Structures are given as C-alpha cells and as structure tokens.
C-alpha cells in the first residue's frame, strides 16, 4: 500500500485578475521509503503542491490519502497527529528559523508542543537530534545568525525530525546553499532516509540534485503533472516535449559534446484562468488541434506516465 | 524539579538581557535618572523644602537663589518643590496613558495583522473613524465627557492614541508573518496564540518599544494641554505640563518659570528614549556583544 496517495488535487488562489490554478488535477502515489522528486520551473506550483499536502494550505479540490486514510479534511486534533507523521524542510534556512530562538529552543519546540516528554527527556532528545544531524553540542545556545547556511539547514532538518515523521516534504532544501554544502546536506538526508525509513517528496528545480536523490521524478508545468516515471528512465527517455526541453537544458561538462539544446519559443502561459487544453501547447513544437483538448495523464509504458496526446509522434 | 528548571531558565534570560543592558552606558544613565525621578516623586514630602501650595507673597517671581533653588512662580510658590511634587502626576500620566494605549492598541493591531481579511477590515475601519478625529480633540472630548481629574485624563490620553499603536503593530506583524519560520511553526502544530506571542511578537517588538518611550513624553505634553483648558489635573495640584503652560505669560521677563518644568519633561523623555534604545538592542540576540 502506498504511504501517500494524492488524487486530482487542486489548489486555486483567488487573485484580482481571476483564479490562479497553482495546482491543477495532480494525481500520484508514493511508496514508503521512496523519494519522489518534483521538478519544474519557478511558479509551476511544485512548492504549493507540497504545502497543500501538509495542510499548510487548504486544498480546493481532490483527495489526499495518508496510510490509506482520507486526510483531505481533518479536525484540528487529527491535524496535530498528522503533523507528527508529515513534516517539511524549508528552502531558505535564513528565513525558516526564528532569529530569537537559540538552536536548542528551535529543536525543542515541536517536542514541547506535543508535551509527551519531561523537561529532562526533552533536553536529551535535543542532544540526540543535534548529534543525528551533525551539529556540535557547543552550538546548543547559539542563535541562527551566528551560523552558516549548512548548519542552519541542519537545524531545520533536526526540527523536522523531532516528531519522528514518516513523510517529509523537502522544499528545495539545498538550493539556497553553496554547492559544497549542498552535497553534505543531501548525503545527510539520504542517510536519515536509510536509517529511519523516511519517505521524501523532494521539490526542486535543480535537475542534477533530483537525479541524485530521487527514485521517481514527476515533472510539473503550470500546475499540472506532465510526466512521471522512474528517475533513470526519465533522464534516458523523456517523452513529454516539455520534459525533453527541460532536460536538454542541463549543461554537459564536455567541450566536444554536441549540445542539442531545445530552445522553447514564446512566453510561459499565465496560470490565471487557463484554457482547458495542454498548457504547454503554446510553446510546443509538436502542438496540433488535438492539444486544445484537456490532456489525461496516461500510462505510456508500465510505470511511465505522460500527459501528452501526441506522445507516440513525439517519441518516434 | 521541572518548575525549578523553568525558573532558572527564565531568570537567566532576564539576567542575560540585563547584562547586555548594563554595557550600554546611555541606557544605564537613562535608567538611573528615571529611577531617581520615581523615587523623588514617591518621597516628595520628605525631599521638597516647601509645600506645593505654600505661597511666599513677598517673593513672587524670585530668581533662583539659595532659598529657592529654582526660583518662585507668579504666586510666590517654590518651583523646586512644585517640580518634585509635580513628578507624581506627570510620571503617572505619562506611564499610565502609554500603558493604556499600548495594551489596547497593540492587542487590536496584533489581531488585525495576524488574522487579516475581514477581522482586519473591521478593526482597522473602526480605528479609521477614531483617527479621523484629531487625537487632541478626541482627548478633549473624552475628558469633557468623563469630567476632569487624573484618572480621566489618563484614560482620555490613552484612548485617543490607540490608533497609532495599532497601525504600527499591525504593520510589523504583517511583515513578520511573511517569514518562513511562521509557516514552520504552523507545520509543527503551534497554536495561534503561541505563534503570536513567541514567534511574531518578539520579532516585531522593536518599533513598538521606540514608540512607547517616545509616547511618554508626548502624553505628558497632551496632559499639559488638558490642564491648560481645565480638563486635566486641577490647580493648585502641580503637574509639569501645567506649570509650563502657566508660566508662558511671563516667559519674556522670568525665564525660570518655564525653564525648569521644561527641563524636567525633557530629561525624563530623553532618559526614556535612551533606555528604550538600549532595551531594544539588549533584547535582540543578533546584536549580542
């Protein structure tokens, strides 16, 4: 049974100019212990998707199942329980930590809120968590502004782990960090996954990061999931024209390599009051009349889902 | 044992702030001066050489001398003694009316800024109505309705300055609210009250501290205005603002009648500002050492 299942999830925002379809009809399921990478350009709704699943935003439509249970609408008490199982690691370690809380205060807070441990047990648990994420004990009473980005992100990870969750949404956890520190944090996250059997939903726009960490990858474009399959397969054989263009943008570190970059023409379509058809059609080299109709995410090959009516022609 | 530990932590936090405050000379000077003023006001009868209404009719408009350190006023009363007694009313009005407006204003502003939407709309529109009437007129209207006297003056001044505090609190709450750590707090199931008090407020409090310390001074001068039109503290009770405005008729010939009450107000406000600045810095861990 899948740990997390999302069916036709929708999140719309009302704006003065119309309804913004941030997440539109997204369906996927995620097995326990796996990592789903969610990629897409800025503003495609990948962060909103993660936040909606965690109930940090209310969903507009669709269903969310966690451990087989429908959690689309939950009471406040139930939400408290859910938050022990589902956590989030934020993108920017500079704004995701309260500047007036010391390291130990930040990590202790989720424990305090659940109120299961005595004071002494909490202190021990904070020590343990700091060790797990690789923070030196001497940093206990430091404040975030005294630490570098990598250490701050470790605090964020420790806070997310404090409640022993099963599922963690990682919202671009390394994109604000230096490249050298990115690798450390990614390795830490992989270690933690292995030790605790964590399930990740890894939101990012960094394709090399997503390839390194994901079992499966979902590609989003303007609120919709356009392609989803196993990580290796996506890089070998992308089907959707958008995925092809996206992957062709990865620089190849070889001076003799023939760079067959697919350059997209046109502007990104507005997500406000979008037309029913394929949202990528306006920029797609393969677009035809049929693309004006709504596109279904269909199983192109076992385990490989594509939302493109011209997948046959494109892949030929 | 648990409570003991909590107490120790609370105390250490307090002493940590005090330790940092102590390093700030200006703030300490302000604190010492304020404490001195408060003590002088409390023990006024023991300190003042004369009573506040004792008249020395042979010695009206006397310039400062050994007998009358700050001189005497138009009715031959000793200004030094009147300033000492006047501190009681002035300091009470200053602090209490700031307290009234800060408590109400900040609570309203915090609720408006935190919840936004309709709640914000309703609160802010009501405050707009309040603010449409000038603060001075508003306090005149309130104290005219309640009648003259110290407590009513405090209420009048406090209530009329609420909108300023609300607006500022709302604005700084809204800016802190956009930070990711508020979302992080929500993700660990922090309740609204706790988020407001532990995450938003400490990060939004600096402009409020500044406004409050400035507010004490302006409240003292509004109180002076109220007593000038007969709605504040009633004569012959001394009050710095009232002394200042009573002396303005003689300012060309007898400078000392306005100088000393003016100095008392100025020094109080100055030391409050220095203390407020120091306190704001001491409360911010980012400025540690």
Short mmCIF file of N, CA, C and O in Angstrom, two decimals, chain A residues 20-22 38-48 91 171-172 175 203-206 219-223 242 246 267-271 283:
data_model
loop_
_atom_site.label_atom_id
_atom_site.label_comp_id
_atom_site.label_asym_id
_atom_site.label_seq_id
_atom_site.Cartn_x
_atom_site.Cartn_y
_atom_site.Cartn_z
N UNK A 20 -6.20 31.73 -10.01
CA UNK A 20 -4.89 31.20 -10.36
C UNK A 20 -4.86 29.71 -10.05
O UNK A 20 -5.06 29.30 -8.91
N UNK A 21 -4.61 28.91 -11.09
CA UNK A 21 -4.57 27.47 -10.90
C UNK A 21 -3.15 27.06 -10.53
O UNK A 21 -2.36 26.76 -11.40
N UNK A 22 -2.84 27.08 -9.24
CA UNK A 22 -1.46 26.80 -8.83
C UNK A 22 -1.18 25.31 -8.92
O UNK A 22 -0.10 24.89 -9.34
N UNK A 38 10.10 16.28 -7.41
CA UNK A 38 9.14 17.07 -8.19
C UNK A 38 9.94 18.22 -8.80
O UNK A 38 10.53 19.02 -8.08
N UNK A 39 9.98 18.25 -10.14
CA UNK A 39 10.74 19.31 -10.79
C UNK A 39 9.84 20.17 -11.67
O UNK A 39 8.76 19.74 -12.07
N UNK A 40 10.32 21.33 -11.98
CA UNK A 40 9.58 22.25 -12.81
C UNK A 40 10.16 23.62 -12.63
O UNK A 40 10.92 23.85 -11.69
N UNK A 41 9.80 24.55 -13.53
CA UNK A 41 10.38 25.87 -13.41
C UNK A 41 9.69 26.66 -12.29
O UNK A 41 8.70 26.20 -11.71
N UNK A 42 10.21 27.85 -12.01
CA UNK A 42 9.64 28.68 -10.94
C UNK A 42 8.18 28.97 -11.22
O UNK A 42 7.81 29.26 -12.35
N UNK A 43 7.36 28.86 -10.22
CA UNK A 43 5.96 29.22 -10.38
C UNK A 43 5.10 28.12 -10.96
O UNK A 43 3.95 28.35 -11.31
N UNK A 44 5.63 26.89 -11.05
CA UNK A 44 4.82 25.83 -11.66
C UNK A 44 3.96 25.14 -10.61
O UNK A 44 3.22 24.22 -10.90
N UNK A 45 4.05 25.56 -9.36
CA UNK A 45 3.16 25.01 -8.35
C UNK A 45 3.75 23.85 -7.57
O UNK A 45 3.04 23.18 -6.83
N UNK A 46 5.06 23.62 -7.70
CA UNK A 46 5.61 22.46 -7.00
C UNK A 46 5.67 22.66 -5.49
O UNK A 46 5.35 21.75 -4.73
N UNK A 47 6.01 23.87 -5.05
CA UNK A 47 6.00 24.13 -3.60
C UNK A 47 4.58 24.13 -3.06
O UNK A 47 4.33 23.62 -1.96
N UNK A 48 3.68 24.71 -3.83
CA UNK A 48 2.27 24.76 -3.41
C UNK A 48 1.73 23.34 -3.24
O UNK A 48 0.99 23.06 -2.29
N UNK A 91 13.13 25.84 2.20
CA UNK A 91 14.16 26.20 1.24
C UNK A 91 15.23 27.09 1.84
O UNK A 91 16.41 26.81 1.74
N UNK A 171 11.30 21.18 0.59
CA UNK A 171 11.01 22.25 -0.36
C UNK A 171 12.30 22.95 -0.76
O UNK A 171 12.72 23.88 -0.11
N UNK A 172 12.93 22.46 -1.81
CA UNK A 172 14.21 22.98 -2.28
C UNK A 172 15.19 23.16 -1.13
O UNK A 172 15.71 24.26 -0.92
N UNK A 175 18.77 24.51 -2.35
CA UNK A 175 19.01 25.49 -3.41
C UNK A 175 19.56 26.80 -2.88
O UNK A 175 20.10 27.60 -3.64
N UNK A 203 11.09 18.60 -3.60
CA UNK A 203 10.74 19.63 -4.58
C UNK A 203 11.99 20.41 -4.95
O UNK A 203 12.71 20.87 -4.06
N UNK A 204 12.27 20.53 -6.23
CA UNK A 204 13.46 21.26 -6.62
C UNK A 204 13.38 21.71 -8.06
O UNK A 204 12.55 21.22 -8.83
N UNK A 205 14.24 22.66 -8.43
CA UNK A 205 14.36 22.96 -9.85
C UNK A 205 15.73 22.55 -10.35
O UNK A 205 16.10 22.78 -11.47
N UNK A 206 16.50 21.93 -9.44
CA UNK A 206 17.87 21.56 -9.78
C UNK A 206 17.89 20.11 -10.26
O UNK A 206 17.71 19.17 -9.49
N UNK A 219 7.40 15.62 -13.31
CA UNK A 219 7.68 16.91 -13.92
C UNK A 219 6.39 17.72 -13.92
O UNK A 219 5.35 17.23 -14.36
N UNK A 220 6.49 18.95 -13.42
CA UNK A 220 5.29 19.80 -13.40
C UNK A 220 5.45 20.97 -14.33
O UNK A 220 6.55 21.51 -14.50
N UNK A 221 4.35 21.35 -14.96
CA UNK A 221 4.34 22.55 -15.78
C UNK A 221 3.04 23.29 -15.52
O UNK A 221 1.96 22.72 -15.71
N UNK A 222 3.13 24.51 -15.04
CA UNK A 222 1.95 25.33 -14.76
C UNK A 222 0.86 24.61 -13.98
O UNK A 222 -0.28 24.57 -14.40
N UNK A 223 1.25 24.01 -12.88
CA UNK A 223 0.25 23.41 -12.01
C UNK A 223 -0.15 22.00 -12.36
O UNK A 223 -0.88 21.36 -11.61
N UNK A 242 7.88 18.99 -23.06
CA UNK A 242 8.41 19.92 -22.07
C UNK A 242 9.57 19.28 -21.32
O UNK A 242 10.61 19.90 -21.08
N UNK A 246 13.34 20.58 -21.04
CA UNK A 246 13.91 20.81 -19.71
C UNK A 246 15.24 20.07 -19.57
O UNK A 246 16.24 20.63 -19.13
N UNK A 267 6.39 32.97 -24.45
CA UNK A 267 6.36 33.20 -23.01
C UNK A 267 5.60 32.09 -22.32
O UNK A 267 4.75 31.43 -22.93
N UNK A 268 5.89 31.93 -21.04
CA UNK A 268 5.13 30.97 -20.25
C UNK A 268 3.68 31.48 -20.15
O UNK A 268 3.45 32.66 -19.97
N UNK A 269 2.72 30.56 -20.37
CA UNK A 269 1.31 30.95 -20.34
C UNK A 269 0.92 31.33 -18.91
O UNK A 269 1.49 30.81 -17.96
N UNK A 270 -0.06 32.21 -18.78
CA UNK A 270 -0.46 32.63 -17.44
C UNK A 270 -1.27 31.53 -16.76
O UNK A 270 -2.16 30.94 -17.37
N UNK A 271 -0.99 31.27 -15.48
CA UNK A 271 -1.78 30.26 -14.76
C UNK A 271 -3.13 30.80 -14.28
O UNK A 271 -3.87 30.08 -13.63
N UNK A 283 3.85 26.71 -26.54
CA UNK A 283 5.31 26.76 -26.74
C UNK A 283 5.83 25.48 -27.36
O UNK A 283 7.04 25.28 -27.46
#
